[in-house]
XYZ file of C-alpha atoms in Angstrom:
693
model
C 15.309 114.357 -100.967
C 17.654 111.755 -99.544
C 14.836 109.126 -99.661
C 14.018 109.898 -103.264
C 17.651 109.400 -104.315
C 17.733 106.060 -102.469
C 14.686 104.901 -104.361
C 16.325 105.882 -107.682
C 19.442 103.868 -106.745
C 17.347 100.773 -105.926
C 15.384 101.010 -109.188
C 18.601 101.320 -111.193
C 20.051 98.275 -109.455
C 16.978 96.182 -110.159
C 16.985 97.147 -113.819
C 20.728 96.745 -114.139
C 20.910 93.261 -112.611
C 17.770 91.840 -114.320
C 15.914 91.065 -111.136
C 12.597 91.572 -112.938
C 13.549 89.370 -116.009
C 10.495 87.128 -116.940
C 11.532 83.376 -117.279
C 10.965 81.668 -120.750
C 8.114 79.049 -120.970
C 9.470 77.466 -124.205
C 10.964 74.275 -122.559
C 7.680 73.569 -120.811
C 5.694 73.908 -124.062
C 8.139 71.635 -125.928
C 7.839 69.010 -123.177
C 4.038 69.011 -123.426
C 4.194 68.705 -127.229
C 6.700 65.851 -126.924
C 4.463 63.895 -124.516
C 1.361 64.220 -126.723
C 3.339 63.408 -129.896
C 4.759 60.265 -128.250
C 1.230 59.169 -127.309
C 0.032 59.594 -130.914
C 3.071 57.740 -132.307
C 2.586 54.844 -129.881
C -0.835 54.146 -131.414
C 0.719 53.555 -134.859
C 0.888 49.966 -136.181
C 4.633 50.345 -136.871
C 7.321 51.878 -134.583
C 7.784 55.655 -135.004
C 10.219 58.133 -133.493
C 9.323 61.755 -132.751
C 11.530 64.695 -131.783
C 10.453 68.197 -130.706
C 12.547 71.363 -130.881
C 11.324 74.962 -130.964
C 7.744 73.704 -131.288
C 8.677 71.789 -134.488
C 7.749 68.070 -134.436
C 9.934 65.756 -136.526
C 8.442 62.306 -137.124
C 10.322 59.327 -138.655
C 9.351 55.718 -139.428
C 7.156 53.670 -141.777
C 3.401 53.618 -142.360
C 1.091 51.342 -144.335
C -0.467 53.902 -146.681
C -0.649 57.548 -147.721
C -3.933 57.824 -145.798
C -2.192 56.629 -142.632
C 0.560 59.197 -143.226
C -1.925 62.029 -143.711
C -3.880 61.089 -140.582
C -0.696 60.947 -138.517
C 0.615 64.322 -139.726
C -2.808 65.868 -139.138
C -2.927 64.487 -135.597
C 0.545 65.842 -134.806
C -0.294 69.217 -136.343
C -3.343 69.428 -134.139
C -1.319 69.341 -130.913
C -1.708 72.627 -129.067
C 1.391 74.778 -129.513
C 2.892 72.939 -132.567
C 4.324 75.361 -135.051
C 5.295 72.857 -137.743
C 5.451 69.095 -138.481
C 8.483 67.849 -140.377
C 7.376 64.648 -142.172
C 10.140 62.073 -142.622
C 7.790 59.116 -142.898
C 8.250 56.376 -145.525
C 5.544 54.248 -147.128
C 5.977 50.478 -146.753
C 6.017 48.433 -149.949
C 2.641 46.818 -150.660
C 3.062 43.041 -151.174
C 0.540 40.621 -152.721
C 0.353 37.796 -151.820
C 1.744 38.291 -148.310
C 3.979 35.284 -147.609
C 6.448 34.101 -145.002
C 8.142 30.698 -145.250
C 10.494 28.874 -142.881
C 12.389 25.679 -143.717
C 14.099 23.620 -141.029
C 16.700 20.974 -141.832
C 18.125 19.640 -138.591
C 19.562 22.620 -136.753
C 19.610 24.872 -139.837
C 16.669 27.219 -140.321
C 16.039 29.513 -143.298
C 13.261 32.111 -143.256
C 12.154 34.098 -146.307
C 9.264 36.392 -147.168
C 7.946 39.448 -145.388
C 7.018 40.605 -141.904
C 3.996 42.669 -140.978
C 6.009 44.481 -138.320
C 9.537 44.871 -136.959
C 8.706 42.919 -133.795
C 7.445 39.907 -135.777
C 10.855 39.112 -137.270
C 12.385 39.162 -133.775
C 9.608 36.910 -132.395
C 10.076 34.443 -135.277
C 13.802 34.374 -134.569
C 13.258 33.611 -130.894
C 10.728 30.880 -131.717
C 13.030 29.209 -134.281
C 16.268 29.913 -132.369
C 17.712 31.486 -135.515
C 18.716 34.851 -136.900
C 15.702 36.107 -138.824
C 15.847 39.229 -140.951
C 12.743 39.995 -142.990
C 11.699 43.143 -144.836
C 8.680 44.836 -143.299
C 5.915 45.435 -145.825
C 2.224 46.190 -146.012
C -0.366 43.824 -147.421
C -0.974 41.418 -144.534
C -4.638 40.273 -144.753
C -5.457 41.400 -141.211
C -4.042 42.009 -137.742
C -4.136 38.275 -136.908
C -1.617 37.387 -139.650
C 1.443 37.903 -137.455
C 0.114 35.745 -134.607
C -0.712 32.914 -137.047
C 2.793 33.137 -138.546
C 4.306 32.956 -135.052
C 2.182 29.883 -134.179
C 3.423 28.202 -137.350
C 7.049 28.983 -136.444
C 6.562 27.636 -132.907
C 5.213 24.393 -134.377
C 8.142 24.106 -136.807
C 10.576 24.592 -133.924
C 9.324 21.321 -132.375
C 10.011 19.300 -135.540
C 13.059 17.356 -136.608
C 12.757 18.930 -140.031
C 9.974 20.487 -142.035
C 8.468 23.559 -143.643
C 6.053 26.295 -142.548
C 4.469 28.605 -145.091
C 1.777 31.260 -144.494
C 0.395 32.686 -147.732
C -2.250 35.305 -146.942
C -4.717 33.272 -144.799
C -3.604 29.754 -145.773
C -1.094 28.128 -143.388
C 0.803 25.024 -144.533
C 2.925 22.976 -142.139
C 4.654 19.733 -143.050
C 7.500 17.807 -141.522
C 8.630 15.122 -139.103
C 8.570 14.886 -135.317
C 10.015 12.179 -133.112
C 6.946 10.955 -131.206
C 3.228 10.542 -132.013
C 2.291 12.549 -128.931
C 4.132 15.566 -130.321
C 2.346 15.163 -133.670
C -1.049 14.922 -131.953
C -0.341 17.985 -129.813
C 0.668 20.031 -132.849
C -2.472 19.001 -134.748
C -4.649 19.874 -131.751
C -2.985 23.272 -131.505
C -4.376 24.264 -134.896
C -7.953 23.127 -134.413
C -8.902 26.750 -133.707
C -7.629 29.535 -135.963
C -8.793 33.125 -136.462
C -11.810 33.500 -138.727
C -11.169 32.964 -142.471
C -7.818 31.238 -141.847
C -7.187 27.703 -143.103
C -4.469 25.200 -142.255
C -3.040 22.185 -144.067
C -1.039 19.858 -141.830
C 1.158 16.958 -142.832
C 3.035 15.955 -139.691
C 4.569 12.500 -139.433
C 6.025 10.834 -136.343
C 9.174 8.830 -137.062
C 8.791 6.798 -133.854
C 5.757 4.840 -132.587
C 6.039 6.423 -129.134
C 6.773 3.223 -127.243
C 9.774 3.199 -124.870
C 12.625 0.720 -125.139
C 11.504 -2.664 -123.853
C 12.559 -6.269 -124.192
C 10.772 -9.499 -123.283
C 12.717 -12.761 -123.427
C 10.708 -15.906 -122.704
C 11.889 -19.490 -122.460
C 9.826 -22.617 -121.871
C 9.971 -26.290 -122.756
C 7.226 -26.168 -125.384
C 7.744 -22.846 -127.189
C 11.508 -22.511 -126.931
C 13.100 -19.060 -126.701
C 11.327 -15.982 -128.017
C 12.360 -12.331 -127.980
C 10.104 -9.333 -128.564
C 10.434 -5.629 -127.933
C 11.834 -2.303 -129.042
C 15.521 -1.489 -128.781
C 17.881 1.446 -129.492
C 18.824 2.171 -133.138
C 22.324 0.695 -132.807
C 21.322 -2.360 -130.739
C 23.299 -5.445 -131.825
C 21.406 -8.753 -131.618
C 24.752 -10.463 -130.986
C 24.291 -9.340 -127.380
C 21.712 -12.151 -127.069
C 24.170 -14.859 -128.159
C 24.585 -16.273 -124.608
C 20.951 -17.435 -124.758
C 21.648 -19.919 -127.541
C 19.238 -20.537 -130.458
C 16.205 -18.211 -130.676
C 12.938 -19.665 -132.001
C 11.171 -16.382 -132.534
C 12.475 -12.801 -132.804
C 10.189 -9.774 -133.186
C 12.335 -6.757 -132.379
C 11.825 -3.201 -133.609
C 14.755 -0.792 -133.719
C 13.843 2.778 -132.775
C 14.507 5.125 -135.723
C 16.172 7.713 -133.441
C 17.621 7.496 -129.928
C 15.170 7.909 -127.028
C 15.960 9.453 -123.665
C 16.018 6.233 -121.635
C 19.409 5.892 -119.911
C 20.627 2.599 -118.491
C 18.580 0.269 -120.708
C 21.495 -1.535 -122.361
C 23.528 -1.659 -119.128
C 20.581 -3.243 -117.282
C 20.279 -5.865 -120.026
C 24.009 -6.649 -119.905
C 23.824 -7.234 -116.140
C 20.628 -9.336 -116.042
C 21.111 -11.450 -119.186
C 23.828 -13.778 -117.729
C 21.509 -14.654 -114.822
C 18.573 -15.459 -117.113
C 20.795 -17.564 -119.383
C 21.199 -20.137 -116.564
C 17.430 -20.638 -116.050
C 15.678 -23.564 -117.701
C 12.437 -21.575 -118.151
C 11.005 -18.182 -117.320
C 10.920 -14.585 -118.502
C 13.253 -11.609 -118.483
C 11.439 -8.291 -119.037
C 13.109 -4.896 -119.289
C 11.203 -1.636 -119.437
C 11.675 1.969 -118.371
C 13.430 1.774 -115.007
C 12.405 -1.843 -114.400
C 13.949 -5.311 -114.688
C 11.668 -8.294 -114.027
C 13.204 -11.744 -113.736
C 10.883 -14.702 -113.224
C 11.773 -18.337 -113.705
C 13.420 -21.523 -112.584
C 14.909 -23.817 -111.878
C 17.396 -21.738 -109.930
C 20.124 -23.295 -107.808
C 21.491 -21.339 -104.820
C 24.407 -19.854 -106.815
C 22.132 -18.463 -109.530
C 19.699 -17.197 -106.904
C 22.540 -15.346 -105.153
C 23.734 -13.871 -108.444
C 20.187 -12.654 -109.140
C 19.853 -11.096 -105.689
C 23.113 -9.214 -106.304
C 21.397 -7.318 -109.155
C 19.601 -5.210 -106.523
C 22.867 -3.371 -105.928
C 24.380 -3.362 -109.422
C 21.577 -2.220 -111.738
C 21.940 1.306 -113.152
C 20.594 4.218 -111.063
C 16.821 4.521 -111.232
C 16.215 0.848 -112.014
C 14.222 -1.457 -109.753
C 14.306 -5.258 -109.751
C 11.298 -7.585 -109.589
C 12.655 -11.027 -108.801
C 10.843 -14.349 -108.525
C 13.007 -17.466 -108.893
C 11.668 -20.855 -107.815
C 12.842 -24.459 -107.535
C 10.701 -27.290 -109.001
C 7.207 -27.635 -107.522
C 6.889 -30.959 -105.640
C 3.114 -30.576 -105.234
C 0.181 -32.060 -107.250
C -0.586 -31.176 -110.842
C -2.404 -27.946 -111.513
C -6.135 -28.410 -112.259
C -9.318 -26.355 -111.921
C -12.996 -27.205 -112.369
C -15.529 -24.389 -112.913
C -19.242 -25.224 -112.506
C -21.781 -22.738 -113.907
C -24.691 -22.450 -111.482
C -27.729 -20.205 -111.349
C -26.108 -17.265 -109.566
C -22.466 -17.598 -110.602
C -19.576 -20.082 -110.769
C -18.210 -22.600 -108.250
C -14.456 -23.276 -108.539
C -12.561 -26.308 -107.164
C -8.957 -27.427 -107.731
C -5.268 -26.583 -107.319
C -3.768 -23.418 -108.847
C -0.407 -21.563 -108.860
C 0.407 -19.263 -105.947
C -0.081 -16.113 -108.047
C -3.347 -17.157 -109.710
C -5.713 -14.154 -109.770
C -9.233 -15.185 -108.728
C -10.513 -11.634 -109.240
C -9.315 -11.738 -112.854
C -11.113 -15.076 -113.258
C -14.409 -13.559 -112.065
C -13.905 -10.567 -114.371
C -13.200 -12.824 -117.366
C -16.370 -14.832 -116.762
C -18.446 -11.795 -115.838
C -19.946 -13.610 -112.837
C -19.076 -14.024 -109.119
C -16.821 -17.008 -108.351
C -17.076 -19.134 -105.182
C -13.443 -20.242 -104.667
C -13.787 -21.996 -101.297
C -12.683 -25.277 -102.877
C -9.483 -23.867 -104.448
C -6.007 -24.535 -103.016
C -2.775 -22.799 -104.049
C 0.611 -24.307 -104.811
C 3.818 -22.844 -103.334
C 5.104 -21.311 -106.574
C 3.880 -18.844 -109.196
C 2.846 -19.783 -112.726
C 5.833 -20.228 -115.032
C 4.198 -22.128 -117.928
C 1.301 -19.850 -118.874
C -1.221 -22.177 -117.234
C -3.196 -19.254 -115.811
C -3.325 -17.537 -119.193
C -4.743 -20.654 -120.819
C -7.531 -20.770 -118.265
C -8.321 -17.041 -118.284
C -8.468 -17.009 -122.100
C -11.183 -19.706 -122.066
C -13.049 -18.667 -118.905
C -15.354 -16.230 -120.820
C -16.988 -19.320 -122.378
C -18.865 -19.887 -119.091
C -20.586 -16.489 -119.163
C -23.106 -17.150 -121.978
C -24.069 -20.609 -120.601
C -27.203 -21.256 -118.615
C -25.434 -24.291 -117.092
C -22.187 -26.164 -117.702
C -18.693 -27.211 -116.597
C -15.256 -25.981 -117.732
C -12.195 -28.050 -116.755
C -8.487 -27.325 -117.253
C -6.019 -30.049 -116.186
C -3.096 -32.010 -117.583
C -5.346 -33.371 -120.359
C -6.176 -29.848 -121.566
C -9.278 -27.659 -121.558
C -12.819 -28.998 -122.172
C -16.370 -27.717 -121.698
C -19.806 -29.332 -121.430
C -22.907 -27.125 -121.093
C -26.194 -25.619 -122.307
C -26.347 -22.331 -124.257
C -29.602 -20.340 -124.251
C -29.479 -19.605 -128.009
C -27.308 -20.093 -131.088
C -25.556 -16.711 -130.710
C -24.508 -17.634 -127.168
C -23.334 -21.008 -128.440
C -21.219 -19.275 -131.073
C -19.587 -17.065 -128.424
C -18.829 -20.138 -126.317
C -17.202 -21.892 -129.260
C -15.110 -18.822 -130.037
C -13.946 -18.452 -126.423
C -12.856 -22.095 -126.218
C -10.428 -21.546 -129.138
C -10.723 -25.044 -130.577
C -10.738 -26.941 -127.288
C -13.200 -29.804 -126.693
C -16.794 -28.478 -126.446
C -20.088 -30.335 -125.976
C -23.057 -27.938 -126.161
C -26.836 -28.056 -126.158
C -28.862 -24.979 -127.280
C -32.063 -23.857 -125.533
C -34.625 -21.274 -126.640
C -37.109 -19.097 -124.704
C -40.083 -19.989 -126.955
C -41.020 -16.409 -127.865
C -41.865 -15.819 -131.558
C -39.431 -13.860 -133.784
C -39.889 -10.099 -133.464
C -37.060 -7.703 -134.262
C -36.316 -4.138 -135.330
C -33.516 -2.814 -137.526
C -32.884 0.918 -137.017
C -30.673 3.072 -139.246
C -29.569 6.665 -138.777
C -27.317 8.396 -141.306
C -25.281 9.945 -138.487
C -24.980 7.016 -136.063
C -25.264 3.877 -138.207
C -27.432 0.797 -137.780
C -28.435 -1.492 -134.940
C -30.730 -4.468 -134.434
C -32.641 -5.635 -131.379
C -35.176 -8.317 -130.622
C -35.374 -11.935 -131.729
C -34.376 -12.952 -135.252
C -35.853 -15.611 -137.483
C -33.829 -18.741 -138.131
C -31.134 -18.175 -140.709
C -30.742 -14.473 -139.941
C -27.729 -12.886 -138.269
C -26.438 -9.418 -137.546
C -23.870 -9.845 -140.322
C -26.521 -10.882 -142.873
C -28.738 -7.900 -142.011
C -25.768 -5.505 -142.225
C -24.763 -6.909 -145.606
C -28.304 -6.592 -146.982
C -28.635 -2.947 -145.894
C -25.051 -2.053 -146.805
C -24.154 -0.529 -143.429
C -21.384 -2.244 -141.481
C -20.832 -2.801 -138.686
C -24.363 -3.186 -137.370
C -24.652 -2.967 -133.580
C -26.715 -5.278 -131.422
C -26.819 -8.737 -129.898
C -30.276 -10.105 -130.802
C -31.534 -13.525 -129.795
C -32.126 -16.154 -132.461
C -35.322 -18.159 -132.765
C -35.226 -21.803 -133.850
C -37.815 -21.116 -136.579
C -39.260 -18.462 -138.873
C -38.345 -17.145 -142.330
C -36.292 -13.950 -142.576
C -36.022 -13.795 -146.391
C -38.626 -11.022 -146.670
C -36.790 -8.821 -144.177
C -33.483 -9.349 -145.993
C -35.090 -8.560 -149.360
C -36.724 -5.406 -147.942
C -33.423 -4.115 -146.555
C -31.663 -4.904 -149.835
C -34.404 -3.008 -151.729
C -33.790 0.091 -149.569
C -30.018 -0.038 -149.939
C -29.845 1.974 -153.254
C -31.747 4.829 -151.590
C -29.668 5.210 -148.408
C -27.864 8.290 -149.753
C -31.258 10.094 -149.628
C -32.425 8.501 -146.330
C -31.948 10.134 -142.917
C -33.560 7.380 -140.817
C -34.963 3.927 -141.520
C -36.803 1.537 -139.225
C -37.730 -2.026 -140.225
C -39.990 -3.948 -137.853
C -40.465 -7.620 -138.708
C -42.593 -10.327 -137.147
C -43.827 -13.661 -138.452
C -46.964 -11.911 -139.766
C -45.820 -8.523 -141.094
C -42.867 -6.424 -142.202
C -43.150 -2.625 -141.991
C -40.603 0.006 -143.045
C -40.673 3.682 -142.024
C -38.197 6.115 -143.598
C -37.474 9.832 -143.359
C -35.798 11.328 -146.403
C -33.067 13.930 -146.390
C -34.267 17.567 -146.526
C -35.321 18.666 -150.051
C -35.235 15.107 -151.402
C -37.950 14.606 -154.087
C -40.278 12.499 -151.923
C -43.029 12.622 -154.567
C -40.755 10.631 -156.900
C -38.714 8.575 -154.418
C -41.634 7.137 -152.434
C -43.304 5.415 -155.446
C -39.927 4.024 -156.554
C -39.304 2.573 -153.078
C -42.763 0.996 -152.961
C -42.178 -0.724 -156.303
C -38.772 -2.016 -155.161
C -40.028 -3.559 -151.896
C -41.211 -7.187 -151.764
C -44.927 -7.764 -152.050
C -46.734 -7.206 -148.745
C -44.095 -4.959 -147.132
C -45.669 -1.701 -145.928
C -43.848 1.636 -146.350
C -44.324 4.930 -144.521
C -42.202 7.799 -145.947
C -41.732 11.376 -144.714
C -39.190 14.184 -145.071
C -36.834 14.881 -142.171
C -36.732 18.451 -140.779
C -33.510 20.315 -141.633
C -30.866 20.429 -138.899
C -29.150 23.716 -137.915
C -26.815 25.073 -140.582
C -23.228 24.034 -139.906
C -24.180 20.647 -138.414
C -21.517 18.027 -139.148
C -21.619 14.227 -139.255
C -19.910 11.143 -140.710
C -22.439 9.526 -143.057
C -22.784 5.904 -141.978
C -23.544 4.495 -145.445
C -21.457 6.767 -147.690
C -18.627 6.836 -145.115
C -17.825 10.496 -145.848
C -17.856 13.586 -143.596
C -20.779 15.936 -144.294
C -21.856 19.459 -143.343
C -25.390 20.904 -143.604
C -25.292 24.188 -145.550
C -27.813 26.168 -147.614
C -30.478 23.553 -146.935
C -28.490 20.542 -148.187
C -26.064 17.944 -146.841
C -22.734 18.624 -148.597
C -19.341 16.899 -148.304
C -17.146 18.420 -145.586
C -13.843 18.835 -147.465
C -11.891 20.086 -144.446
C -8.873 21.798 -146.018
C -9.388 23.582 -149.352
C -7.778 21.580 -152.199
C -5.116 23.125 -154.419
C -5.895 23.801 -158.089
C -4.450 20.411 -159.048
C -6.649 18.768 -156.415
C -9.720 20.556 -157.777
C -8.961 19.228 -161.252
C -8.310 15.683 -160.068
C -11.478 15.633 -157.956
C -13.697 16.404 -160.961
C -12.722 13.067 -162.510
C -13.789 11.077 -159.438
C -17.260 12.538 -158.893
C -20.253 10.178 -159.132
C -22.330 10.454 -162.293
C -25.319 12.821 -162.428
C -28.187 11.192 -164.309
C -31.391 12.437 -165.978
C -34.668 10.868 -166.941
C -34.381 9.362 -170.431
C -34.735 12.029 -173.131
C -35.347 14.714 -170.496
C -33.493 17.402 -168.585
C -35.241 16.372 -165.341
C -32.741 15.031 -162.782
C -33.225 11.461 -161.594
C -34.347 11.155 -157.931
C -31.092 9.440 -156.930
C -28.872 12.427 -157.797
C -28.957 14.153 -154.392
C -25.510 12.931 -153.308
C -23.764 13.269 -156.724
C -25.003 16.889 -156.860
C -23.915 17.463 -153.248
C -20.443 16.063 -154.002
C -20.104 18.378 -157.001
C -21.470 21.390 -155.082
C -19.083 20.919 -152.162
C -16.092 20.805 -154.540
C -17.238 23.748 -156.662
C -17.965 25.940 -153.623
C -14.437 25.439 -152.300
C -12.556 25.682 -155.612
C -14.431 28.748 -156.890
C -14.369 30.639 -153.593
C -10.757 29.993 -152.577
C -8.937 29.116 -155.808
C -10.690 31.565 -158.155
C -11.750 28.834 -160.595
C -14.833 28.980 -162.833
C -16.747 25.765 -163.606
C -17.751 25.107 -167.200
C -20.572 22.569 -167.611
C -20.910 21.123 -171.096
C -23.930 18.980 -171.844
C -23.776 16.324 -174.561
C -26.841 14.471 -175.824
C -27.477 11.924 -178.565
C -31.045 10.915 -177.689
C -32.640 12.334 -180.841
C -31.962 11.950 -184.533
C -32.382 15.722 -184.857
C -29.162 17.670 -184.047
C -31.137 20.748 -182.972
C -33.064 18.749 -180.364
C -29.811 17.210 -179.076
C -28.242 20.653 -178.713
C -31.299 21.962 -176.897
C -31.437 18.936 -174.555
C -27.723 19.108 -173.791
C -27.989 22.834 -172.995
C -31.032 22.367 -170.757
C -29.282 19.552 -168.869
C -26.203 21.720 -168.264
C -28.476 24.535 -167.047
C -30.379 22.130 -164.760
C -27.129 21.111 -163.071
C -26.067 24.771 -162.776
C -29.391 25.634 -161.140
C -28.945 22.755 -158.673
C -25.440 23.987 -157.785
C -26.665 27.559 -157.218
C -29.392 26.200 -154.917
C -26.595 24.525 -152.925
C -24.680 27.755 -152.353
C -22.465 28.065 -155.470
C -22.009 31.613 -156.815
C -23.864 31.697 -160.193
C -21.165 34.018 -161.564
C -18.661 31.165 -161.214
C -20.600 28.751 -163.499
C -20.764 28.704 -167.295
C -22.969 26.314 -169.262
C -22.938 25.170 -172.854
C -24.799 22.586 -174.915
C -22.633 20.665 -177.371
C -25.229 18.279 -178.755
C -24.050 14.900 -180.066
C -20.277 14.549 -179.653
C -20.145 10.826 -180.365
C -20.006 9.862 -176.670
C -23.707 9.461 -175.957
C -25.541 11.362 -173.219
C -23.182 12.783 -170.652
C -21.976 15.889 -168.789
C -18.425 17.232 -169.056
C -17.021 19.469 -166.303
C -13.977 21.703 -166.762
C -12.266 24.416 -164.748
C -11.460 27.774 -166.289
């Protein structure tokens, strides 16, 4: 009985003190809901906040659309254990077009427009070092928009002043930077953009990129001359101690450059140079070079003292000499079979390696002696400038002494003789011209992508310049030999006859000998070879053979610079079209219509003339860009006055407009963006009128 009562007491105590109370699992459930809700919110494009209490999830923030809101609420509702989702989400305003613009004027920056996310405004502010507050909105073209906007802001931050504007997928950046290297780096940074994005850059460098430098030269013949680039506030009065200046070519930098010590170094070295009778003072980044004479011991000591007084970071190159008591400078160069033999007396610093490089042949200098002093009068320069005249000679002698420079030799052909004459720069020349005796035989090759070249041996009277002028492709590469005889008129006439067709020609090869002239051409893909080939044959001189074929199409997207038309091209939809680069604005589209080459038809017909490939390509390239990116519609109005019957004129004008429209569609233009009309006789003869709508 006693044990039973004890058990009752224990049970009462347990019940009374709540020993068997079951703990609540509500905090654990809320924590699990909160973790899953945070994971779902983190995947949203815009920042969201979530709170969980009593299994109720409260979500706040902004979303792009009602669909995004519904998906988010559904995802939160689907979390295990959620009793309710309280939706406090707001829809972002939809903006079209989606634009952000930043203008920098010195240190002031103003940013307007919209941001695709909260973080973007902060990133723009850090890039531009400015307070940026932009409303967040929806409507950005794609996820890459923010990164493109940030790249534009980073570019603007490197400018002195300018503007950056991103409108949907078109980025415009214009402004000024200090140095050309900065401009080039910025342009290179936008060579690759996300797909469907376009950029228009107008970045100007206000400085030419050269450091401060100054070269002051003084000699007995030329007087005193000053050239270089100096700080913006440099006063030429600083040079007054030099006396009269006979030539000044100094550029002032538009803005200060980071080049400390330049003016101090000039102030210290100029008094020393002013006492020299001849020589040069050159200042550059961290360097002062003083060369000249005649220097007495006092001036020499003053110059040596510059080693310890020039600004920090500057080094001194010093070479001061007294008068040279030795013999006059003179050098004789004999052209022999395997090189050049040199004899004579030269300055101490004369560069024999530079002499060999200028001639392009080995030089035997065993007979050359050196004086005790360096060249102060430009004697070495005079010789090195004329030394290349020896290279083209088969034999000869070049002499430079007190009487001047003179040459006597034998050139292998007239072209070599011309190079010798040019190298001697008006000095005395006595030349004989030899020839190898081979008959004329040469080839002119033309490629629309790489230009023209000539090789072989030309007939008398021909030259590279004459061939280039006849074909209409300059410059023409090559260094052909020239025969003393032969008649090249037929070759010139054949090239001139092919010149009107070069817009439709991919490659051309003319091979001419004394007995025959043959031309082989490949025409651009889809060119009307059945019509062009007979026209070319009729245009060529009698007896010139022609072989014509059509070139295979290159891969779509291939680019080139057309050697004859001198325009960039891209191969698209089976045709070579102009590569416009950036898409023109509406005003540019309108202006470009007025500059297009004429599109011509056979007389009284709506059949296009064979020579219309490039005019049609020019029109197609413009229309593709302006209709696709500017939303314009091209109206083609045909006008014809070929017939005395108005009905026939209206029909012909309509058919001509339709023929051009068909040609544009074949070249990739959307047919829905073209309208045609036939106006008949409008008093202006046969013509086509193009308008934008």
